[in-house]
């Protein structure tokens, strides 16, 4: 979570839930802001588009977009759909920096 907040802070979102002081404290103890894993080497928008395409395929096959959170055929898709629902709920409650954009919401509503 700290890495996500830091990234939002660096992109100009000062209401992201991390302060300059907290960043300095983490820097003082050698906190690693980047971790070498798949999530940091593949752009988020590409991951989002991949999951969205998988959701479209699911909807075509099953006639709805109600992917269960523990979907055995594609566990990452079930998790991703649950996260999109949570982000959308935060967006509806006024949190405009919740990690989902209006264009993504429009795509999901189609």
PDB file of N, CA and C in Angstrom:
ATOM      1  N   UNK A   1       0.811  -1.199   0.000  1.00  0.00           N
ATOM      2  CA  UNK A   1       0.000   0.000   0.000  1.00  0.00           C
ATOM      3  C   UNK A   1       0.854   1.262   0.000  1.00  0.00           C
ATOM      4  N   UNK A   2       1.969   1.236   0.712  1.00  0.00           N
ATOM      5  CA  UNK A   2       2.815   2.425   0.775  1.00  0.00           C
ATOM      6  C   UNK A   2       3.376   2.758  -0.613  1.00  0.00           C
ATOM      7  N   UNK A   3       3.731   1.732  -1.371  1.00  0.00           N
ATOM      8  CA  UNK A   3       4.260   1.961  -2.715  1.00  0.00           C
ATOM      9  C   UNK A   3       3.203   2.594  -3.615  1.00  0.00           C
ATOM     10  N   UNK A   4       1.981   2.127  -3.509  1.00  0.00           N
ATOM     11  CA  UNK A   4       0.888   2.691  -4.311  1.00  0.00           C
ATOM     12  C   UNK A   4       0.645   4.143  -3.931  1.00  0.00           C
ATOM     13  N   UNK A   5       0.591   4.411  -2.650  1.00  0.00           N
ATOM     14  CA  UNK A   5       0.384   5.781  -2.185  1.00  0.00           C
ATOM     15  C   UNK A   5       1.530   6.683  -2.629  1.00  0.00           C
ATOM     16  N   UNK A   6       2.761   6.166  -2.550  1.00  0.00           N
ATOM     17  CA  UNK A   6       3.932   6.929  -2.953  1.00  0.00           C
ATOM     18  C   UNK A   6       3.860   7.264  -4.438  1.00  0.00           C
ATOM     19  N   UNK A   7       3.468   6.295  -5.249  1.00  0.00           N
ATOM     20  CA  UNK A   7       3.365   6.515  -6.696  1.00  0.00           C
ATOM     21  C   UNK A   7       2.322   7.599  -6.985  1.00  0.00           C
ATOM     22  N   UNK A   8       1.187   7.544  -6.299  1.00  0.00           N
ATOM     23  CA  UNK A   8       0.155   8.560  -6.487  1.00  0.00           C
ATOM     24  C   UNK A   8       0.677   9.927  -6.035  1.00  0.00           C
ATOM     25  N   UNK A   9       1.422   9.956  -4.926  1.00  0.00           N
ATOM     26  CA  UNK A   9       2.005  11.194  -4.422  1.00  0.00           C
ATOM     27  C   UNK A   9       2.972  11.791  -5.450  1.00  0.00           C
ATOM     28  N   UNK A  10       3.816  10.934  -6.028  1.00  0.00           N
ATOM     29  CA  UNK A  10       4.795  11.385  -7.020  1.00  0.00           C
ATOM     30  C   UNK A  10       4.110  11.893  -8.287  1.00  0.00           C
ATOM     31  N   UNK A  11       2.883  11.400  -8.549  1.00  0.00           N
ATOM     32  CA  UNK A  11       2.123  11.842  -9.721  1.00  0.00           C
ATOM     33  C   UNK A  11       1.277  13.084  -9.423  1.00  0.00           C
ATOM     34  N   UNK A  12       1.500  13.704  -8.264  1.00  0.00           N
ATOM     35  CA  UNK A  12       0.843  14.957  -7.944  1.00  0.00           C
ATOM     36  C   UNK A  12      -0.388  14.856  -7.074  1.00  0.00           C
ATOM     37  N   UNK A  13      -0.735  13.666  -6.642  1.00  0.00           N
ATOM     38  CA  UNK A  13      -1.911  13.499  -5.786  1.00  0.00           C
ATOM     39  C   UNK A  13      -1.480  13.594  -4.331  1.00  0.00           C
ATOM     40  N   UNK A  14      -1.619  14.769  -3.761  1.00  0.00           N
ATOM     41  CA  UNK A  14      -1.182  14.977  -2.382  1.00  0.00           C
ATOM     42  C   UNK A  14      -2.204  14.481  -1.360  1.00  0.00           C
ATOM     43  N   UNK A  15      -3.366  14.014  -1.826  1.00  0.00           N
ATOM     44  CA  UNK A  15      -4.397  13.494  -0.929  1.00  0.00           C
ATOM     45  C   UNK A  15      -4.437  11.980  -0.968  1.00  0.00           C
ATOM     46  N   UNK A  16      -3.313  11.365  -1.271  1.00  0.00           N
ATOM     47  CA  UNK A  16      -3.260   9.920  -1.491  1.00  0.00           C
ATOM     48  C   UNK A  16      -3.088   9.111  -0.213  1.00  0.00           C
ATOM     49  N   UNK A  17      -2.874   9.762   0.906  1.00  0.00           N
ATOM     50  CA  UNK A  17      -2.770   9.036   2.162  1.00  0.00           C
ATOM     51  C   UNK A  17      -1.353   8.833   2.667  1.00  0.00           C
ATOM     52  N   UNK A  18      -0.397   9.501   2.045  1.00  0.00           N
ATOM     53  CA  UNK A  18       0.980   9.447   2.550  1.00  0.00           C
ATOM     54  C   UNK A  18       1.534  10.870   2.532  1.00  0.00           C
ATOM     55  N   UNK A  19       2.289  11.199   3.554  1.00  0.00           N
ATOM     56  CA  UNK A  19       2.832  12.554   3.666  1.00  0.00           C
ATOM     57  C   UNK A  19       4.320  12.558   3.342  1.00  0.00           C
ATOM     58  N   UNK A  20       4.842  13.746   3.109  1.00  0.00           N
ATOM     59  CA  UNK A  20       6.280  13.899   2.875  1.00  0.00           C
ATOM     60  C   UNK A  20       7.067  13.377   4.077  1.00  0.00           C
ATOM     61  N   UNK A  21       6.558  13.633   5.257  1.00  0.00           N
ATOM     62  CA  UNK A  21       7.211  13.161   6.479  1.00  0.00           C
ATOM     63  C   UNK A  21       7.259  11.631   6.518  1.00  0.00           C
ATOM     64  N   UNK A  22       6.152  10.985   6.183  1.00  0.00           N
ATOM     65  CA  UNK A  22       6.112   9.516   6.179  1.00  0.00           C
ATOM     66  C   UNK A  22       7.066   8.943   5.128  1.00  0.00           C
ATOM     67  N   UNK A  23       7.126   9.596   3.973  1.00  0.00           N
ATOM     68  CA  UNK A  23       8.057   9.159   2.925  1.00  0.00           C
ATOM     69  C   UNK A  23       9.486   9.251   3.438  1.00  0.00           C
ATOM     70  N   UNK A  24       9.801  10.353   4.109  1.00  0.00           N
ATOM     71  CA  UNK A  24      11.147  10.531   4.651  1.00  0.00           C
ATOM     72  C   UNK A  24      11.472   9.465   5.696  1.00  0.00           C
ATOM     73  N   UNK A  25      10.515   9.156   6.556  1.00  0.00           N
ATOM     74  CA  UNK A  25      10.736   8.111   7.560  1.00  0.00           C
ATOM     75  C   UNK A  25      11.028   6.768   6.888  1.00  0.00           C
ATOM     76  N   UNK A  26      10.269   6.434   5.864  1.00  0.00           N
ATOM     77  CA  UNK A  26      10.492   5.174   5.147  1.00  0.00           C
ATOM     78  C   UNK A  26      11.841   5.194   4.425  1.00  0.00           C
ATOM     79  N   UNK A  27      12.191   6.328   3.830  1.00  0.00           N
ATOM     80  CA  UNK A  27      13.499   6.449   3.183  1.00  0.00           C
ATOM     81  C   UNK A  27      14.634   6.260   4.192  1.00  0.00           C
ATOM     82  N   UNK A  28      14.452   6.785   5.402  1.00  0.00           N
ATOM     83  CA  UNK A  28      15.484   6.694   6.439  1.00  0.00           C
ATOM     84  C   UNK A  28      15.791   5.259   6.847  1.00  0.00           C
ATOM     85  N   UNK A  29      14.825   4.370   6.717  1.00  0.00           N
ATOM     86  CA  UNK A  29      15.075   2.968   7.085  1.00  0.00           C
ATOM     87  C   UNK A  29      15.378   2.102   5.854  1.00  0.00           C
ATOM     88  N   UNK A  30      15.573   2.758   4.707  1.00  0.00           N
ATOM     89  CA  UNK A  30      15.958   2.021   3.507  1.00  0.00           C
ATOM     90  C   UNK A  30      14.809   1.329   2.793  1.00  0.00           C
ATOM     91  N   UNK A  31      13.598   1.853   2.955  1.00  0.00           N
ATOM     92  CA  UNK A  31      12.435   1.256   2.292  1.00  0.00           C
ATOM     93  C   UNK A  31      12.644   1.241   0.784  1.00  0.00           C
ATOM     94  N   UNK A  32      12.385   0.095   0.168  1.00  0.00           N
ATOM     95  CA  UNK A  32      12.506  -0.052  -1.287  1.00  0.00           C
ATOM     96  C   UNK A  32      11.193   0.345  -1.935  1.00  0.00           C
ATOM     97  N   UNK A  33      11.219   1.389  -2.759  1.00  0.00           N
ATOM     98  CA  UNK A  33       9.999   1.856  -3.411  1.00  0.00           C
ATOM     99  C   UNK A  33       9.641   1.007  -4.619  1.00  0.00           C
ATOM    100  N   UNK A  34      10.618   0.348  -5.202  1.00  0.00           N
ATOM    101  CA  UNK A  34      10.358  -0.533  -6.345  1.00  0.00           C
ATOM    102  C   UNK A  34      10.770  -1.945  -5.975  1.00  0.00           C
ATOM    103  N   UNK A  35       9.934  -2.893  -6.347  1.00  0.00           N
ATOM    104  CA  UNK A  35      10.219  -4.294  -6.108  1.00  0.00           C
ATOM    105  C   UNK A  35      10.211  -4.981  -7.459  1.00  0.00           C
ATOM    106  N   UNK A  36      11.193  -5.837  -7.698  1.00  0.00           N
ATOM    107  CA  UNK A  36      11.258  -6.535  -8.973  1.00  0.00           C
ATOM    108  C   UNK A  36      10.290  -7.704  -8.984  1.00  0.00           C
ATOM    109  N   UNK A  37       9.119  -7.451  -9.525  1.00  0.00           N
ATOM    110  CA  UNK A  37       8.146  -8.514  -9.740  1.00  0.00           C
ATOM    111  C   UNK A  37       7.303  -8.159 -10.950  1.00  0.00           C
ATOM    112  N   UNK A  38       6.445  -9.045 -11.363  1.00  0.00           N
ATOM    113  CA  UNK A  38       5.672  -8.854 -12.581  1.00  0.00           C
ATOM    114  C   UNK A  38       4.797  -7.602 -12.517  1.00  0.00           C
ATOM    115  N   UNK A  39       4.275  -7.283 -11.355  1.00  0.00           N
ATOM    116  CA  UNK A  39       3.388  -6.135 -11.238  1.00  0.00           C
ATOM    117  C   UNK A  39       4.124  -4.823 -11.497  1.00  0.00           C
ATOM    118  N   UNK A  40       5.435  -4.793 -11.241  1.00  0.00           N
ATOM    119  CA  UNK A  40       6.185  -3.570 -11.461  1.00  0.00           C
ATOM    120  C   UNK A  40       6.875  -3.533 -12.812  1.00  0.00           C
ATOM    121  N   UNK A  41       6.887  -4.621 -13.553  1.00  0.00           N
ATOM    122  CA  UNK A  41       7.515  -4.612 -14.863  1.00  0.00           C
ATOM    123  C   UNK A  41       6.490  -4.502 -15.981  1.00  0.00           C
ATOM    124  N   UNK A  42       5.238  -4.805 -15.703  1.00  0.00           N
ATOM    125  CA  UNK A  42       4.172  -4.675 -16.691  1.00  0.00           C
ATOM    126  C   UNK A  42       3.343  -3.453 -16.310  1.00  0.00           C
ATOM    127  N   UNK A  43       3.141  -2.535 -17.261  1.00  0.00           N
ATOM    128  CA  UNK A  43       2.355  -1.335 -16.938  1.00  0.00           C
ATOM    129  C   UNK A  43       0.944  -1.695 -16.467  1.00  0.00           C
ATOM    130  N   UNK A  44       0.458  -0.947 -15.474  1.00  0.00           N
ATOM    131  CA  UNK A  44      -0.863  -1.213 -14.907  1.00  0.00           C
ATOM    132  C   UNK A  44      -1.952  -1.170 -15.959  1.00  0.00           C
ATOM    133  N   UNK A  45      -1.850  -0.227 -16.906  1.00  0.00           N
ATOM    134  CA  UNK A  45      -2.902  -0.123 -17.913  1.00  0.00           C
ATOM    135  C   UNK A  45      -2.948  -1.361 -18.803  1.00  0.00           C
ATOM    136  N   UNK A  46      -1.787  -1.984 -19.031  1.00  0.00           N
ATOM    137  CA  UNK A  46      -1.765  -3.210 -19.827  1.00  0.00           C
ATOM    138  C   UNK A  46      -2.394  -4.370 -19.043  1.00  0.00           C
ATOM    139  N   UNK A  47      -2.088  -4.459 -17.754  1.00  0.00           N
ATOM    140  CA  UNK A  47      -2.703  -5.484 -16.905  1.00  0.00           C
ATOM    141  C   UNK A  47      -4.212  -5.275 -16.868  1.00  0.00           C
ATOM    142  N   UNK A  48      -4.634  -4.018 -16.709  1.00  0.00           N
ATOM    143  CA  UNK A  48      -6.059  -3.714 -16.643  1.00  0.00           C
ATOM    144  C   UNK A  48      -6.746  -4.143 -17.937  1.00  0.00           C
ATOM    145  N   UNK A  49      -6.141  -3.805 -19.069  1.00  0.00           N
ATOM    146  CA  UNK A  49      -6.727  -4.152 -20.376  1.00  0.00           C
ATOM    147  C   UNK A  49      -6.796  -5.660 -20.555  1.00  0.00           C
ATOM    148  N   UNK A  50      -5.769  -6.377 -20.125  1.00  0.00           N
ATOM    149  CA  UNK A  50      -5.765  -7.843 -20.222  1.00  0.00           C
ATOM    150  C   UNK A  50      -6.919  -8.426 -19.413  1.00  0.00           C
ATOM    151  N   UNK A  51      -7.083  -7.983 -18.172  1.00  0.00           N
ATOM    152  CA  UNK A  51      -8.167  -8.484 -17.328  1.00  0.00           C
ATOM    153  C   UNK A  51      -9.528  -8.094 -17.907  1.00  0.00           C
ATOM    154  N   UNK A  52      -9.616  -6.880 -18.440  1.00  0.00           N
ATOM    155  CA  UNK A  52     -10.875  -6.449 -19.057  1.00  0.00           C
ATOM    156  C   UNK A  52     -11.236  -7.357 -20.234  1.00  0.00           C
ATOM    157  N   UNK A  53     -10.259  -7.660 -21.079  1.00  0.00           N
ATOM    158  CA  UNK A  53     -10.499  -8.564 -22.213  1.00  0.00           C
ATOM    159  C   UNK A  53     -10.942  -9.947 -21.730  1.00  0.00           C
ATOM    160  N   UNK A  54     -10.341 -10.414 -20.636  1.00  0.00           N
ATOM    161  CA  UNK A  54     -10.745 -11.693 -20.054  1.00  0.00           C
ATOM    162  C   UNK A  54     -12.185 -11.621 -19.544  1.00  0.00           C
ATOM    163  N   UNK A  55     -12.558 -10.471 -18.974  1.00  0.00           N
ATOM    164  CA  UNK A  55     -13.924 -10.288 -18.495  1.00  0.00           C
ATOM    165  C   UNK A  55     -14.915 -10.306 -19.660  1.00  0.00           C
ATOM    166  N   UNK A  56     -14.562  -9.670 -20.755  1.00  0.00           N
ATOM    167  CA  UNK A  56     -15.420  -9.686 -21.946  1.00  0.00           C
ATOM    168  C   UNK A  56     -15.604 -11.120 -22.437  1.00  0.00           C
ATOM    169  N   UNK A  57     -14.532 -11.897 -22.449  1.00  0.00           N
ATOM    170  CA  UNK A  57     -14.621 -13.306 -22.854  1.00  0.00           C
ATOM    171  C   UNK A  57     -15.519 -14.087 -21.901  1.00  0.00           C
ATOM    172  N   UNK A  58     -15.376 -13.826 -20.618  1.00  0.00           N
ATOM    173  CA  UNK A  58     -16.216 -14.487 -19.610  1.00  0.00           C
ATOM    174  C   UNK A  58     -17.682 -14.161 -19.867  1.00  0.00           C
ATOM    175  N   UNK A  59     -17.970 -12.882 -20.095  1.00  0.00           N
ATOM    176  CA  UNK A  59     -19.354 -12.451 -20.314  1.00  0.00           C
ATOM    177  C   UNK A  59     -19.929 -13.082 -21.573  1.00  0.00           C
ATOM    178  N   UNK A  60     -19.111 -13.231 -22.598  1.00  0.00           N
ATOM    179  CA  UNK A  60     -19.559 -13.876 -23.828  1.00  0.00           C
ATOM    180  C   UNK A  60     -19.890 -15.343 -23.579  1.00  0.00           C
ATOM    181  N   UNK A  61     -19.044 -16.004 -22.811  1.00  0.00           N
ATOM    182  CA  UNK A  61     -19.238 -17.425 -22.542  1.00  0.00           C
ATOM    183  C   UNK A  61     -20.393 -17.699 -21.579  1.00  0.00           C
ATOM    184  N   UNK A  62     -20.508 -16.891 -20.509  1.00  0.00           N
ATOM    185  CA  UNK A  62     -21.472 -17.183 -19.454  1.00  0.00           C
ATOM    186  C   UNK A  62     -22.721 -16.298 -19.490  1.00  0.00           C
ATOM    187  N   UNK A  63     -22.739 -15.287 -20.342  1.00  0.00           N
ATOM    188  CA  UNK A  63     -23.920 -14.438 -20.470  1.00  0.00           C
ATOM    189  C   UNK A  63     -24.042 -13.359 -19.411  1.00  0.00           C
ATOM    190  N   UNK A  64     -23.004 -13.174 -18.581  1.00  0.00           N
ATOM    191  CA  UNK A  64     -23.001 -12.110 -17.564  1.00  0.00           C
ATOM    192  C   UNK A  64     -21.560 -11.819 -17.177  1.00  0.00           C
ATOM    193  N   UNK A  65     -21.400 -10.774 -16.388  1.00  0.00           N
ATOM    194  CA  UNK A  65     -20.054 -10.397 -15.927  1.00  0.00           C
ATOM    195  C   UNK A  65     -19.899 -10.637 -14.435  1.00  0.00           C
ATOM    196  N   UNK A  66     -20.668 -11.560 -13.902  1.00  0.00           N
ATOM    197  CA  UNK A  66     -20.642 -11.853 -12.473  1.00  0.00           C
ATOM    198  C   UNK A  66     -19.604 -12.925 -12.146  1.00  0.00           C
ATOM    199  N   UNK A  67     -18.363 -12.590 -12.344  1.00  0.00           N
ATOM    200  CA  UNK A  67     -17.271 -13.534 -12.087  1.00  0.00           C
ATOM    201  C   UNK A  67     -17.144 -13.733 -10.578  1.00  0.00           C
ATOM    202  N   UNK A  68     -17.214 -14.985 -10.118  1.00  0.00           N
ATOM    203  CA  UNK A  68     -17.019 -15.207  -8.679  1.00  0.00           C
ATOM    204  C   UNK A  68     -15.591 -14.857  -8.270  1.00  0.00           C
ATOM    205  N   UNK A  69     -15.443 -14.372  -7.060  1.00  0.00           N
ATOM    206  CA  UNK A  69     -14.110 -13.972  -6.604  1.00  0.00           C
ATOM    207  C   UNK A  69     -13.139 -15.140  -6.631  1.00  0.00           C
ATOM    208  N   UNK A  70     -13.611 -16.327  -6.353  1.00  0.00           N
ATOM    209  CA  UNK A  70     -12.748 -17.512  -6.445  1.00  0.00           C
ATOM    210  C   UNK A  70     -13.167 -18.316  -7.677  1.00  0.00           C
ATOM    211  N   UNK A  71     -12.807 -17.794  -8.844  1.00  0.00           N
ATOM    212  CA  UNK A  71     -13.141 -18.414 -10.120  1.00  0.00           C
ATOM    213  C   UNK A  71     -12.017 -19.383 -10.486  1.00  0.00           C
ATOM    214  N   UNK A  72     -12.249 -20.693 -10.378  1.00  0.00           N
ATOM    215  CA  UNK A  72     -11.162 -21.664 -10.519  1.00  0.00           C
ATOM    216  C   UNK A  72     -10.469 -21.652 -11.885  1.00  0.00           C
ATOM    217  N   UNK A  73     -11.203 -21.330 -12.942  1.00  0.00           N
ATOM    218  CA  UNK A  73     -10.595 -21.322 -14.275  1.00  0.00           C
ATOM    219  C   UNK A  73      -9.636 -20.151 -14.484  1.00  0.00           C
ATOM    220  N   UNK A  74      -9.814 -19.073 -13.708  1.00  0.00           N
ATOM    221  CA  UNK A  74      -8.954 -17.901 -13.844  1.00  0.00           C
ATOM    222  C   UNK A  74      -8.994 -17.110 -12.528  1.00  0.00           C
ATOM    223  N   UNK A  75      -8.277 -17.578 -11.496  1.00  0.00           N
ATOM    224  CA  UNK A  75      -8.307 -16.888 -10.199  1.00  0.00           C
ATOM    225  C   UNK A  75      -7.944 -15.398 -10.258  1.00  0.00           C
ATOM    226  N   UNK A  76      -6.946 -14.988 -11.074  1.00  0.00           N
ATOM    227  CA  UNK A  76      -6.654 -13.550 -11.113  1.00  0.00           C
ATOM    228  C   UNK A  76      -7.835 -12.714 -11.614  1.00  0.00           C
ATOM    229  N   UNK A  77      -8.636 -13.268 -12.530  1.00  0.00           N
ATOM    230  CA  UNK A  77      -9.793 -12.529 -13.034  1.00  0.00           C
ATOM    231  C   UNK A  77     -10.816 -12.324 -11.928  1.00  0.00           C
ATOM    232  N   UNK A  78     -11.107 -13.360 -11.164  1.00  0.00           N
ATOM    233  CA  UNK A  78     -12.062 -13.226 -10.065  1.00  0.00           C
ATOM    234  C   UNK A  78     -11.614 -12.183  -9.059  1.00  0.00           C
ATOM    235  N   UNK A  79     -10.344 -12.191  -8.725  1.00  0.00           N
ATOM    236  CA  UNK A  79      -9.782 -11.215  -7.791  1.00  0.00           C
ATOM    237  C   UNK A  79      -9.877  -9.807  -8.383  1.00  0.00           C
ATOM    238  N   UNK A  80      -9.528  -9.674  -9.666  1.00  0.00           N
ATOM    239  CA  UNK A  80      -9.534  -8.376 -10.341  1.00  0.00           C
ATOM    240  C   UNK A  80     -10.947  -7.787 -10.372  1.00  0.00           C
ATOM    241  N   UNK A  81     -11.931  -8.609 -10.709  1.00  0.00           N
ATOM    242  CA  UNK A  81     -13.317  -8.129 -10.759  1.00  0.00           C
ATOM    243  C   UNK A  81     -13.753  -7.653  -9.368  1.00  0.00           C
ATOM    244  N   UNK A  82     -13.419  -8.402  -8.341  1.00  0.00           N
ATOM    245  CA  UNK A  82     -13.763  -7.988  -6.978  1.00  0.00           C
ATOM    246  C   UNK A  82     -13.117  -6.644  -6.640  1.00  0.00           C
ATOM    247  N   UNK A  83     -11.863  -6.455  -7.045  1.00  0.00           N
ATOM    248  CA  UNK A  83     -11.160  -5.187  -6.786  1.00  0.00           C
ATOM    249  C   UNK A  83     -11.817  -4.034  -7.543  1.00  0.00           C
ATOM    250  N   UNK A  84     -12.253  -4.292  -8.793  1.00  0.00           N
ATOM    251  CA  UNK A  84     -12.905  -3.232  -9.568  1.00  0.00           C
ATOM    252  C   UNK A  84     -14.212  -2.816  -8.899  1.00  0.00           C
ATOM    253  N   UNK A  85     -14.934  -3.792  -8.380  1.00  0.00           N
ATOM    254  CA  UNK A  85     -16.184  -3.478  -7.677  1.00  0.00           C
ATOM    255  C   UNK A  85     -15.904  -2.623  -6.431  1.00  0.00           C
ATOM    256  N   UNK A  86     -14.870  -2.971  -5.696  1.00  0.00           N
ATOM    257  CA  UNK A  86     -14.514  -2.212  -4.488  1.00  0.00           C
ATOM    258  C   UNK A  86     -14.077  -0.793  -4.853  1.00  0.00           C
ATOM    259  N   UNK A  87     -13.281  -0.672  -5.906  1.00  0.00           N
ATOM    260  CA  UNK A  87     -12.823   0.652  -6.346  1.00  0.00           C
ATOM    261  C   UNK A  87     -14.006   1.497  -6.815  1.00  0.00           C
ATOM    262  N   UNK A  88     -14.929   0.871  -7.532  1.00  0.00           N
ATOM    263  CA  UNK A  88     -16.108   1.585  -8.014  1.00  0.00           C
ATOM    264  C   UNK A  88     -16.957   2.088  -6.838  1.00  0.00           C
ATOM    265  N   UNK A  89     -17.097   1.261  -5.824  1.00  0.00           N
ATOM    266  CA  UNK A  89     -17.861   1.660  -4.633  1.00  0.00           C
ATOM    267  C   UNK A  89     -17.199   2.869  -3.967  1.00  0.00           C
ATOM    268  N   UNK A  90     -15.869   2.855  -3.862  1.00  0.00           N
ATOM    269  CA  UNK A  90     -15.157   3.996  -3.281  1.00  0.00           C
ATOM    270  C   UNK A  90     -15.366   5.239  -4.146  1.00  0.00           C
ATOM    271  N   UNK A  91     -15.322   5.057  -5.471  1.00  0.00           N
ATOM    272  CA  UNK A  91     -15.531   6.163  -6.404  1.00  0.00           C
ATOM    273  C   UNK A  91     -16.918   6.771  -6.200  1.00  0.00           C
ATOM    274  N   UNK A  92     -17.932   5.913  -6.068  1.00  0.00           N
ATOM    275  CA  UNK A  92     -19.302   6.380  -5.852  1.00  0.00           C
ATOM    276  C   UNK A  92     -19.445   7.131  -4.528  1.00  0.00           C
ATOM    277  N   UNK A  93     -18.606   6.773  -3.557  1.00  0.00           N
ATOM    278  CA  UNK A  93     -18.649   7.433  -2.249  1.00  0.00           C
ATOM    279  C   UNK A  93     -17.812   8.702  -2.208  1.00  0.00           C
ATOM    280  N   UNK A  94     -17.341   9.149  -3.372  1.00  0.00           N
ATOM    281  CA  UNK A  94     -16.637  10.418  -3.453  1.00  0.00           C
ATOM    282  C   UNK A  94     -15.128  10.335  -3.489  1.00  0.00           C
ATOM    283  N   UNK A  95     -14.560   9.136  -3.405  1.00  0.00           N
ATOM    284  CA  UNK A  95     -13.102   8.983  -3.447  1.00  0.00           C
ATOM    285  C   UNK A  95     -12.672   8.915  -4.904  1.00  0.00           C
ATOM    286  N   UNK A  96     -12.244  10.040  -5.449  1.00  0.00           N
ATOM    287  CA  UNK A  96     -11.889  10.115  -6.873  1.00  0.00           C
ATOM    288  C   UNK A  96     -10.462   9.638  -7.152  1.00  0.00           C
ATOM    289  N   UNK A  97      -9.724   9.276  -6.126  1.00  0.00           N
ATOM    290  CA  UNK A  97      -8.363   8.764  -6.306  1.00  0.00           C
ATOM    291  C   UNK A  97      -8.286   7.311  -5.845  1.00  0.00           C
ATOM    292  N   UNK A  98      -9.314   6.567  -6.120  1.00  0.00           N
ATOM    293  CA  UNK A  98      -9.442   5.201  -5.614  1.00  0.00           C
ATOM    294  C   UNK A  98      -8.825   4.162  -6.539  1.00  0.00           C
ATOM    295  N   UNK A  99      -8.284   4.575  -7.676  1.00  0.00           N
ATOM    296  CA  UNK A  99      -7.623   3.611  -8.550  1.00  0.00           C
ATOM    297  C   UNK A  99      -8.461   3.156  -9.723  1.00  0.00           C
ATOM    298  N   UNK A 100      -9.581   3.821  -9.989  1.00  0.00           N
ATOM    299  CA  UNK A 100     -10.389   3.508 -11.166  1.00  0.00           C
ATOM    300  C   UNK A 100     -10.759   4.833 -11.827  1.00  0.00           C
ATOM    301  N   UNK A 101     -10.702   4.842 -13.153  1.00  0.00           N
ATOM    302  CA  UNK A 101     -10.994   6.062 -13.891  1.00  0.00           C
ATOM    303  C   UNK A 101     -12.416   6.024 -14.438  1.00  0.00           C
ATOM    304  N   UNK A 102     -12.902   7.196 -14.818  1.00  0.00           N
ATOM    305  CA  UNK A 102     -14.250   7.253 -15.398  1.00  0.00           C
ATOM    306  C   UNK A 102     -14.306   6.475 -16.710  1.00  0.00           C
ATOM    307  N   UNK A 103     -13.233   6.492 -17.492  1.00  0.00           N
ATOM    308  CA  UNK A 103     -13.242   5.731 -18.751  1.00  0.00           C
ATOM    309  C   UNK A 103     -13.263   4.231 -18.472  1.00  0.00           C
ATOM    310  N   UNK A 104     -12.584   3.776 -17.418  1.00  0.00           N
ATOM    311  CA  UNK A 104     -12.647   2.361 -17.052  1.00  0.00           C
ATOM    312  C   UNK A 104     -14.056   1.997 -16.580  1.00  0.00           C
ATOM    313  N   UNK A 105     -14.666   2.862 -15.815  1.00  0.00           N
ATOM    314  CA  UNK A 105     -16.037   2.626 -15.360  1.00  0.00           C
ATOM    315  C   UNK A 105     -16.973   2.502 -16.556  1.00  0.00           C
ATOM    316  N   UNK A 106     -16.813   3.380 -17.524  1.00  0.00           N
ATOM    317  CA  UNK A 106     -17.652   3.322 -18.726  1.00  0.00           C
ATOM    318  C   UNK A 106     -17.464   1.998 -19.460  1.00  0.00           C
ATOM    319  N   UNK A 107     -16.226   1.552 -19.594  1.00  0.00           N
ATOM    320  CA  UNK A 107     -15.976   0.266 -20.254  1.00  0.00           C
ATOM    321  C   UNK A 107     -16.643  -0.884 -19.491  1.00  0.00           C
ATOM    322  N   UNK A 108     -16.524  -0.869 -18.183  1.00  0.00           N
ATOM    323  CA  UNK A 108     -17.109  -1.935 -17.373  1.00  0.00           C
ATOM    324  C   UNK A 108     -18.630  -1.915 -17.418  1.00  0.00           C
ATOM    325  N   UNK A 109     -19.208  -0.751 -17.598  1.00  0.00           N
ATOM    326  CA  UNK A 109     -20.666  -0.657 -17.673  1.00  0.00           C
ATOM    327  C   UNK A 109     -21.214  -1.115 -19.028  1.00  0.00           C
ATOM    328  N   UNK A 110     -20.374  -1.213 -20.021  1.00  0.00           N
ATOM    329  CA  UNK A 110     -20.833  -1.634 -21.357  1.00  0.00           C
ATOM    330  C   UNK A 110     -21.040  -3.110 -21.473  1.00  0.00           C
TER     331      UNK A 110
END
